[in-house]
Amino acid sequence: MNNSRLTIAQYVDGLASGDRIVLSKAITLAESNLPNDQILAGQLIEQIMPRTGNSIRIGITGVPGVGKSTFIEAFGNTLSDDGKKIAVLTIDPSSQLTKGSILGDKTRMQSLSKNPNVYIRPTASGNILGGIANRTREAMLLCEAAGFDVIIVETVGVGQSEVSVRNMVDFFLLLMLAGAGDELQGIKKGIMEMADAIVITKADGDNIQHATKAQADFQHALHLFPARSSGWSPVVSTSSSIENKGIAEVWKLIKKFQTKTSESGFFEQQRSEQNVQWFKEYFQQLLVLDFQRNEFLQNAMAKLSVSVREKLTSPYSAAQQLLAEYHKLIRES
Ligand code: GDP
């Protein structure tokens, strides 16, 4: 076992006392794909589950340059003034692929990172088939166990990570630029449909008029979407992070959402559904990892890959054969 690992009791106690070093270590443990780490992480998550769920979970997305980090700085400081403890988990889909980062974490959110009520942590993102599982959900639960009241999960609005983030948060916020046209912003209609609120950023100086116009346009566009099962009608507002305008209003809106959907029962219902989703996703991850660790199956896969490359076997038939090998293995075990 890795020497930097603690015992379960040390993790649990450290989290209970809000120890950030222990929290960071626990998230690193949850992100590890080493079999021993996964067993430990599984036990840890199991133990802390009763202490989770007490935060409001907010997803924030938008294209690079829309003003996410500047918004989160202003928003985080507003929440901190409201007496909240905030954890910010950032997911950067680019970092695995290019080793570069769209989010450029080193220079981001500098004032927020000095706020004692705030904890900021980039979390691993990636595809389980590529070997790296997304463990943001586990990171979120660990932050809750460490006593954070608000969890912000930030993602770049360019990839598939939005859907998985939408499936783990209570409230999903989409940041948009005025006057850029939604195609230009690379935002798919599907992402707008997932949003509980849209905030038009940089509503200051010469841009105020554009922002107000965009607000009306987006509000109109949202009316054309079918009604939500939540009973909540998504709201469009404007903000200026540098002038600290429209930021407290977003927080008020989120609190209103929480009250309304708690009363209607939707809040809990959504979390229950998300738990079912989590169970299914995690099971798939376990299956894939199990598969990847099996030498016999890896060899079979390598051989079939050669066959496919040499056009001796079709990809379809190779996949079926590999599945058959897997089934055979299960029957024999
Ligand atoms: P991110 O890539 O979405 O995280 O965007 P950033 O927060 O890094 O912001 C991108 C650029 O927009 C930076 O140069 C910011 O200074 C600028 N910016 C962010 N928020 C505002 C705002 O409220 N008003 C104005 N005028 N500029 C802003």
Short mmCIF file of C-alpha atoms and ligand atoms in Angstrom, two decimals:
data_model
loop_
_atom_site.label_atom_id
_atom_site.label_comp_id
_atom_site.label_asym_id
_atom_site.label_seq_id
_atom_site.Cartn_x
_atom_site.Cartn_y
_atom_site.Cartn_z
CA MET A 1 0.00 0.00 0.00
CA ASN A 2 1.13 3.53 -0.75
CA ASN A 3 2.92 5.09 2.24
CA SER A 4 1.07 8.37 2.03
CA ARG A 5 -2.20 6.57 2.73
CA LEU A 6 -3.85 6.94 6.12
CA THR A 7 -6.02 4.44 7.94
CA ILE A 8 -9.79 4.63 7.45
CA ALA A 9 -10.17 5.97 10.99
CA GLN A 10 -7.62 8.71 10.29
CA TYR A 11 -9.46 9.76 7.14
CA VAL A 12 -12.83 9.71 8.87
CA ASP A 13 -11.61 11.67 11.92
CA GLY A 14 -9.69 14.15 9.77
CA LEU A 15 -12.72 14.80 7.60
CA ALA A 16 -14.99 15.14 10.64
CA SER A 17 -12.72 17.86 12.00
CA GLY A 18 -12.57 19.62 8.62
CA ASP A 19 -8.85 18.96 8.13
CA ARG A 20 -8.08 20.08 4.57
CA ILE A 21 -4.87 18.12 4.24
CA VAL A 22 -6.76 14.95 5.06
CA LEU A 23 -9.52 16.01 2.64
CA SER A 24 -6.97 16.45 -0.16
CA LYS A 25 -5.43 13.07 0.64
CA ALA A 26 -8.86 11.46 0.67
CA ILE A 27 -9.68 12.89 -2.77
CA THR A 28 -6.34 11.66 -4.11
CA LEU A 29 -7.17 8.23 -2.72
CA ALA A 30 -10.60 8.27 -4.39
CA GLU A 31 -9.00 9.24 -7.70
CA SER A 32 -6.49 6.40 -7.63
CA ASN A 33 -7.06 3.39 -9.83
CA LEU A 34 -4.80 1.10 -7.79
CA PRO A 35 -6.85 -1.87 -6.60
CA ASN A 36 -5.86 -1.45 -2.94
CA ASP A 37 -6.65 2.25 -3.02
CA GLN A 38 -10.03 1.53 -4.51
CA ILE A 39 -10.92 -0.88 -1.76
CA LEU A 40 -9.87 1.68 0.85
CA ALA A 41 -11.70 4.49 -0.96
CA GLY A 42 -14.85 2.35 -1.19
CA GLN A 43 -14.75 1.70 2.56
CA LEU A 44 -14.14 5.37 3.27
CA ILE A 45 -17.05 6.57 1.11
CA GLU A 46 -19.28 3.96 2.77
CA GLN A 47 -18.31 5.24 6.24
CA ILE A 48 -18.81 8.92 5.48
CA MET A 49 -22.12 8.52 3.60
CA PRO A 50 -24.22 9.39 6.69
CA ARG A 51 -22.34 12.69 6.93
CA THR A 52 -22.97 13.67 3.30
CA GLY A 53 -25.85 15.34 1.52
CA ASN A 54 -26.07 18.48 3.64
CA SER A 55 -24.74 20.88 1.04
CA ILE A 56 -26.23 22.51 -1.97
CA ARG A 57 -24.46 21.20 -5.06
CA ILE A 58 -24.05 23.69 -7.89
CA GLY A 59 -22.68 22.94 -11.36
CA ILE A 60 -21.26 25.87 -13.34
CA THR A 61 -20.38 25.65 -17.01
CA GLY A 62 -19.57 27.89 -19.98
CA VAL A 63 -17.02 28.13 -22.77
CA PRO A 64 -13.42 29.19 -22.04
CA GLY A 65 -13.27 32.96 -21.66
CA VAL A 66 -16.93 33.39 -20.66
CA GLY A 67 -15.76 34.42 -17.20
CA LYS A 68 -16.23 31.27 -15.10
CA SER A 69 -13.29 31.71 -12.78
CA THR A 70 -13.93 35.42 -12.30
CA PHE A 71 -17.59 34.67 -11.59
CA ILE A 72 -16.73 31.89 -9.13
CA GLU A 73 -14.34 34.26 -7.32
CA ALA A 74 -17.05 36.88 -6.88
CA PHE A 75 -19.74 34.28 -6.14
CA GLY A 76 -17.54 32.38 -3.67
CA ASN A 77 -16.67 35.54 -1.78
CA THR A 78 -20.38 36.47 -1.63
CA LEU A 79 -21.23 33.05 -0.20
CA SER A 80 -18.39 33.32 2.28
CA ASP A 81 -19.78 36.69 3.44
CA ASP A 82 -23.07 34.86 3.92
CA GLY A 83 -21.27 32.57 6.38
CA LYS A 84 -20.91 29.58 4.05
CA LYS A 85 -18.01 27.21 3.60
CA ILE A 86 -17.45 26.58 -0.07
CA ALA A 87 -15.62 23.84 -1.96
CA VAL A 88 -14.84 24.43 -5.65
CA LEU A 89 -14.08 21.34 -7.72
CA THR A 90 -12.83 22.11 -11.21
CA ILE A 91 -12.97 19.59 -14.03
CA ASP A 92 -10.75 20.32 -16.98
CA PRO A 93 -11.40 17.89 -19.83
CA SER A 94 -8.36 19.10 -21.75
CA SER A 95 -5.75 18.27 -19.18
CA GLN A 96 -5.68 14.51 -19.75
CA LEU A 97 -5.52 14.76 -23.47
CA THR A 98 -3.03 17.49 -24.13
CA LYS A 99 -1.39 17.82 -20.75
CA GLY A 100 -2.22 21.48 -21.28
CA SER A 101 -5.13 23.06 -19.53
CA ILE A 102 -8.05 25.13 -20.76
CA LEU A 103 -8.61 26.21 -17.20
CA GLY A 104 -5.00 27.22 -16.50
CA ASP A 105 -5.45 26.56 -12.81
CA LYS A 106 -2.32 28.19 -11.48
CA THR A 107 -3.44 31.74 -12.11
CA ARG A 108 -7.14 31.24 -11.56
CA MET A 109 -9.20 32.30 -8.56
CA GLN A 110 -6.30 33.79 -6.67
CA SER A 111 -8.29 35.88 -4.22
CA LEU A 112 -10.74 33.05 -3.58
CA SER A 113 -7.95 30.58 -2.89
CA LYS A 114 -6.81 32.81 -0.02
CA ASN A 115 -10.27 32.87 1.55
CA PRO A 116 -10.19 30.58 4.62
CA ASN A 117 -13.80 29.52 3.99
CA VAL A 118 -12.96 28.21 0.53
CA TYR A 119 -11.32 25.01 -0.67
CA ILE A 120 -10.37 24.71 -4.36
CA ARG A 121 -9.37 21.46 -5.98
CA PRO A 122 -8.98 20.37 -9.61
CA THR A 123 -10.36 16.85 -10.02
CA ALA A 124 -9.29 14.20 -12.46
CA SER A 125 -11.41 13.97 -15.52
CA GLY A 126 -11.33 11.42 -18.24
CA ASN A 127 -12.84 8.39 -19.73
CA ILE A 128 -12.87 5.17 -17.80
CA LEU A 129 -12.11 3.30 -21.02
CA GLY A 130 -8.91 5.29 -21.22
CA GLY A 131 -8.15 4.13 -17.71
CA ILE A 132 -9.05 7.22 -15.72
CA ALA A 133 -12.37 7.34 -14.00
CA ASN A 134 -14.08 10.55 -13.17
CA ARG A 135 -14.28 10.67 -9.39
CA THR A 136 -15.75 14.12 -8.99
CA ARG A 137 -18.78 12.68 -7.26
CA GLU A 138 -16.61 11.03 -4.62
CA ALA A 139 -14.68 14.31 -4.20
CA MET A 140 -17.99 16.10 -3.68
CA LEU A 141 -19.09 13.66 -0.98
CA LEU A 142 -15.73 13.93 0.78
CA CYS A 143 -16.07 17.74 0.79
CA GLU A 144 -19.53 17.40 2.33
CA ALA A 145 -18.17 15.10 5.01
CA ALA A 146 -15.53 17.75 5.72
CA GLY A 147 -18.31 20.23 6.47
CA PHE A 148 -18.62 22.32 3.32
CA ASP A 149 -22.08 23.87 2.83
CA VAL A 150 -21.83 24.69 -0.85
CA ILE A 151 -20.10 22.56 -3.46
CA ILE A 152 -19.39 24.20 -6.80
CA VAL A 153 -18.44 21.89 -9.65
CA GLU A 154 -16.97 23.84 -12.52
CA THR A 155 -16.68 22.37 -15.98
CA VAL A 156 -15.74 23.76 -19.39
CA GLY A 157 -18.77 23.88 -21.68
CA VAL A 158 -17.17 22.11 -24.58
CA GLY A 159 -17.35 18.41 -23.88
CA GLN A 160 -19.44 15.59 -22.49
CA SER A 161 -18.54 16.39 -18.91
CA GLU A 162 -21.59 18.68 -18.66
CA VAL A 163 -23.98 15.75 -18.69
CA SER A 164 -22.12 13.91 -15.96
CA VAL A 165 -21.93 17.10 -13.88
CA ARG A 166 -25.63 17.79 -14.44
CA ASN A 167 -26.24 14.29 -13.08
CA MET A 168 -24.45 15.00 -9.81
CA VAL A 169 -25.58 18.51 -8.86
CA ASP A 170 -28.80 20.04 -7.58
CA PHE A 171 -28.59 23.25 -9.60
CA PHE A 172 -26.95 23.72 -12.98
CA LEU A 173 -25.81 27.20 -14.02
CA LEU A 174 -24.81 28.10 -17.55
CA LEU A 175 -22.71 31.21 -18.15
CA MET A 176 -23.06 32.85 -21.57
CA LEU A 177 -21.54 35.83 -23.36
CA ALA A 178 -23.73 38.50 -24.92
CA GLY A 179 -23.58 39.07 -28.65
CA ALA A 180 -21.56 36.01 -29.52
CA GLY A 181 -24.43 33.89 -30.90
CA ASP A 182 -24.88 30.49 -29.34
CA GLU A 183 -23.21 28.61 -32.22
CA LEU A 184 -20.15 30.75 -31.72
CA GLN A 185 -20.12 29.90 -28.07
CA GLY A 186 -20.20 26.24 -28.91
CA ILE A 187 -23.10 25.72 -26.55
CA LYS A 188 -25.44 23.01 -27.66
CA LYS A 189 -29.17 23.37 -27.25
CA GLY A 190 -28.99 20.33 -24.99
CA ILE A 191 -26.84 22.19 -22.49
CA MET A 192 -29.32 25.07 -22.40
CA GLU A 193 -32.05 22.55 -21.71
CA MET A 194 -30.14 21.24 -18.72
CA ALA A 195 -29.65 24.68 -17.16
CA ASP A 196 -31.68 25.87 -14.17
CA ALA A 197 -30.39 29.38 -14.80
CA ILE A 198 -28.41 31.20 -17.46
CA VAL A 199 -26.26 34.15 -16.49
CA ILE A 200 -25.05 36.57 -19.15
CA THR A 201 -21.60 37.57 -17.98
CA LYS A 202 -19.60 40.80 -18.34
CA ALA A 203 -22.67 43.04 -18.14
CA ASP A 204 -20.65 46.18 -17.56
CA GLY A 205 -19.40 49.23 -19.49
CA ASP A 206 -20.31 49.23 -23.17
CA ASN A 207 -21.55 45.68 -22.91
CA ILE A 208 -24.59 46.37 -20.69
CA GLN A 209 -27.00 46.88 -23.58
CA HIS A 210 -25.85 43.73 -25.39
CA ALA A 211 -26.20 41.79 -22.16
CA THR A 212 -29.75 43.01 -21.54
CA LYS A 213 -30.70 42.15 -25.13
CA ALA A 214 -29.14 38.69 -24.79
CA GLN A 215 -31.03 38.20 -21.53
CA ALA A 216 -34.35 38.82 -23.30
CA ASP A 217 -33.36 36.60 -26.23
CA PHE A 218 -32.36 33.68 -24.04
CA GLN A 219 -35.41 34.04 -21.83
CA HIS A 220 -37.53 33.87 -24.96
CA ALA A 221 -35.60 30.84 -26.26
CA LEU A 222 -36.10 29.02 -22.95
CA HIS A 223 -39.85 29.56 -23.10
CA LEU A 224 -39.87 27.41 -26.22
CA PHE A 225 -38.48 24.41 -24.36
CA PRO A 226 -40.90 21.95 -22.77
CA ALA A 227 -41.80 22.42 -19.09
CA ARG A 228 -39.43 20.84 -16.56
CA SER A 229 -40.30 17.94 -14.32
CA SER A 230 -38.88 20.02 -11.48
CA GLY A 231 -41.67 22.56 -11.89
CA TRP A 232 -38.90 25.18 -11.94
CA SER A 233 -38.80 27.67 -14.81
CA PRO A 234 -35.21 28.50 -15.69
CA VAL A 235 -34.22 32.11 -15.14
CA VAL A 236 -31.92 34.30 -17.23
CA SER A 237 -30.01 37.09 -15.51
CA THR A 238 -26.99 39.31 -16.11
CA SER A 239 -23.90 39.81 -13.99
CA SER A 240 -20.65 41.67 -13.81
CA SER A 241 -18.05 39.88 -11.75
CA ILE A 242 -15.61 42.78 -11.85
CA GLU A 243 -18.28 45.21 -10.59
CA ASN A 244 -19.80 42.57 -8.31
CA LYS A 245 -23.26 43.08 -9.80
CA GLY A 246 -25.91 40.38 -10.15
CA ILE A 247 -23.81 37.94 -8.12
CA ALA A 248 -25.75 38.01 -4.84
CA GLU A 249 -28.91 37.68 -6.95
CA VAL A 250 -27.72 34.34 -8.32
CA TRP A 251 -27.24 33.07 -4.78
CA LYS A 252 -30.74 34.26 -3.85
CA LEU A 253 -32.10 32.47 -6.87
CA ILE A 254 -30.39 29.22 -5.92
CA LYS A 255 -31.78 29.44 -2.39
CA LYS A 256 -35.25 30.04 -3.85
CA PHE A 257 -34.80 26.98 -6.08
CA GLN A 258 -33.81 24.90 -3.07
CA THR A 259 -36.83 26.02 -1.05
CA LYS A 260 -39.31 25.52 -3.88
CA THR A 261 -38.04 22.14 -5.01
CA SER A 262 -37.67 20.90 -1.43
CA GLU A 263 -41.32 21.76 -0.81
CA SER A 264 -42.42 19.99 -3.96
CA GLY A 265 -40.26 16.94 -3.19
CA PHE A 266 -38.30 17.31 -6.43
CA PHE A 267 -35.03 18.10 -4.64
CA GLU A 268 -34.89 14.75 -2.86
CA GLN A 269 -36.32 12.89 -5.82
CA GLN A 270 -33.56 14.24 -8.09
CA ARG A 271 -30.90 13.16 -5.58
CA SER A 272 -32.39 9.67 -5.36
CA GLU A 273 -32.35 9.35 -9.13
CA GLN A 274 -28.76 10.59 -9.16
CA ASN A 275 -27.85 7.88 -6.66
CA VAL A 276 -29.31 5.23 -8.96
CA GLN A 277 -27.34 6.76 -11.82
CA TRP A 278 -24.18 6.71 -9.68
CA PHE A 279 -24.71 3.05 -8.83
CA LYS A 280 -25.05 2.16 -12.53
CA GLU A 281 -22.07 4.25 -13.62
CA TYR A 282 -19.89 2.91 -10.84
CA PHE A 283 -20.84 -0.63 -11.69
CA GLN A 284 -19.79 0.00 -15.29
CA GLN A 285 -16.48 1.40 -14.07
CA LEU A 286 -15.90 -1.68 -11.94
CA LEU A 287 -16.68 -3.93 -14.88
CA VAL A 288 -14.26 -2.11 -17.16
CA LEU A 289 -11.52 -2.06 -14.54
CA ASP A 290 -12.06 -5.75 -13.86
CA PHE A 291 -11.75 -6.40 -17.57
CA GLN A 292 -8.62 -4.29 -17.89
CA ARG A 293 -6.94 -6.11 -15.04
CA ASN A 294 -7.54 -9.55 -16.47
CA GLU A 295 -4.45 -10.74 -18.30
CA PHE A 296 -6.21 -13.44 -20.26
CA LEU A 297 -8.80 -11.00 -21.62
CA GLN A 298 -6.16 -8.38 -22.37
CA ASN A 299 -4.25 -10.96 -24.43
CA ALA A 300 -7.43 -11.99 -26.21
CA MET A 301 -8.13 -8.33 -26.97
CA ALA A 302 -4.62 -7.81 -28.34
CA LYS A 303 -4.93 -10.86 -30.62
CA LEU A 304 -8.35 -9.79 -31.88
CA SER A 305 -7.00 -6.28 -32.52
CA VAL A 306 -4.36 -7.77 -34.82
CA SER A 307 -7.07 -9.73 -36.62
CA VAL A 308 -9.19 -6.60 -37.07
CA ARG A 309 -6.20 -4.58 -38.28
CA GLU A 310 -5.40 -7.26 -40.87
CA LYS A 311 -9.07 -7.37 -41.92
CA LEU A 312 -9.35 -11.04 -40.94
CA THR A 313 -12.14 -10.29 -38.49
CA SER A 314 -14.72 -7.52 -38.52
CA PRO A 315 -14.74 -5.15 -35.53
CA TYR A 316 -18.27 -6.28 -34.76
CA SER A 317 -17.41 -9.95 -34.73
CA ALA A 318 -14.21 -9.33 -32.74
CA ALA A 319 -16.21 -7.57 -30.04
CA GLN A 320 -18.69 -10.47 -29.92
CA GLN A 321 -15.85 -12.98 -29.62
CA LEU A 322 -14.24 -11.03 -26.81
CA LEU A 323 -17.54 -10.89 -24.96
CA ALA A 324 -17.89 -14.66 -25.43
CA GLU A 325 -14.42 -15.15 -23.90
CA TYR A 326 -15.51 -13.00 -20.99
CA HIS A 327 -18.66 -15.02 -20.44
CA LYS A 328 -16.68 -18.25 -20.61
CA LEU A 329 -14.33 -16.94 -17.97
CA ILE A 330 -17.22 -16.01 -15.68
CA ARG A 331 -18.79 -19.48 -16.07
CA GLU A 332 -15.48 -21.16 -15.25
CA SER A 333 -14.78 -19.05 -12.18
P1 GDP B 1 -13.04 31.41 -17.91
O1 GDP B 1 -12.10 30.92 -18.96
O2 GDP B 1 -14.46 31.10 -18.28
O3 GDP B 1 -12.70 30.94 -16.53
O4 GDP B 1 -12.95 33.02 -17.95
P2 GDP B 1 -12.16 34.02 -16.99
O5 GDP B 1 -12.86 34.18 -15.68
O6 GDP B 1 -10.73 33.66 -16.97
O7 GDP B 1 -12.38 35.40 -17.78
C1 GDP B 1 -11.96 35.58 -19.11
C2 GDP B 1 -11.68 37.06 -19.35
O8 GDP B 1 -12.86 37.81 -19.17
C3 GDP B 1 -10.66 37.62 -18.38
O9 GDP B 1 -9.81 38.51 -19.08
C4 GDP B 1 -11.49 38.38 -17.38
O10 GDP B 1 -10.81 39.49 -16.81
C5 GDP B 1 -12.67 38.85 -18.21
N1 GDP B 1 -13.86 39.00 -17.38
C6 GDP B 1 -14.36 38.08 -16.53
N2 GDP B 1 -15.46 38.55 -15.90
C7 GDP B 1 -15.67 39.79 -16.37
C8 GDP B 1 -16.66 40.80 -16.10
O11 GDP B 1 -17.56 40.65 -15.28
N3 GDP B 1 -16.56 41.95 -16.82
C9 GDP B 1 -15.58 42.18 -17.74
N4 GDP B 1 -15.57 43.34 -18.39
N5 GDP B 1 -14.62 41.24 -17.99
C10 GDP B 1 -14.66 40.08 -17.31
#
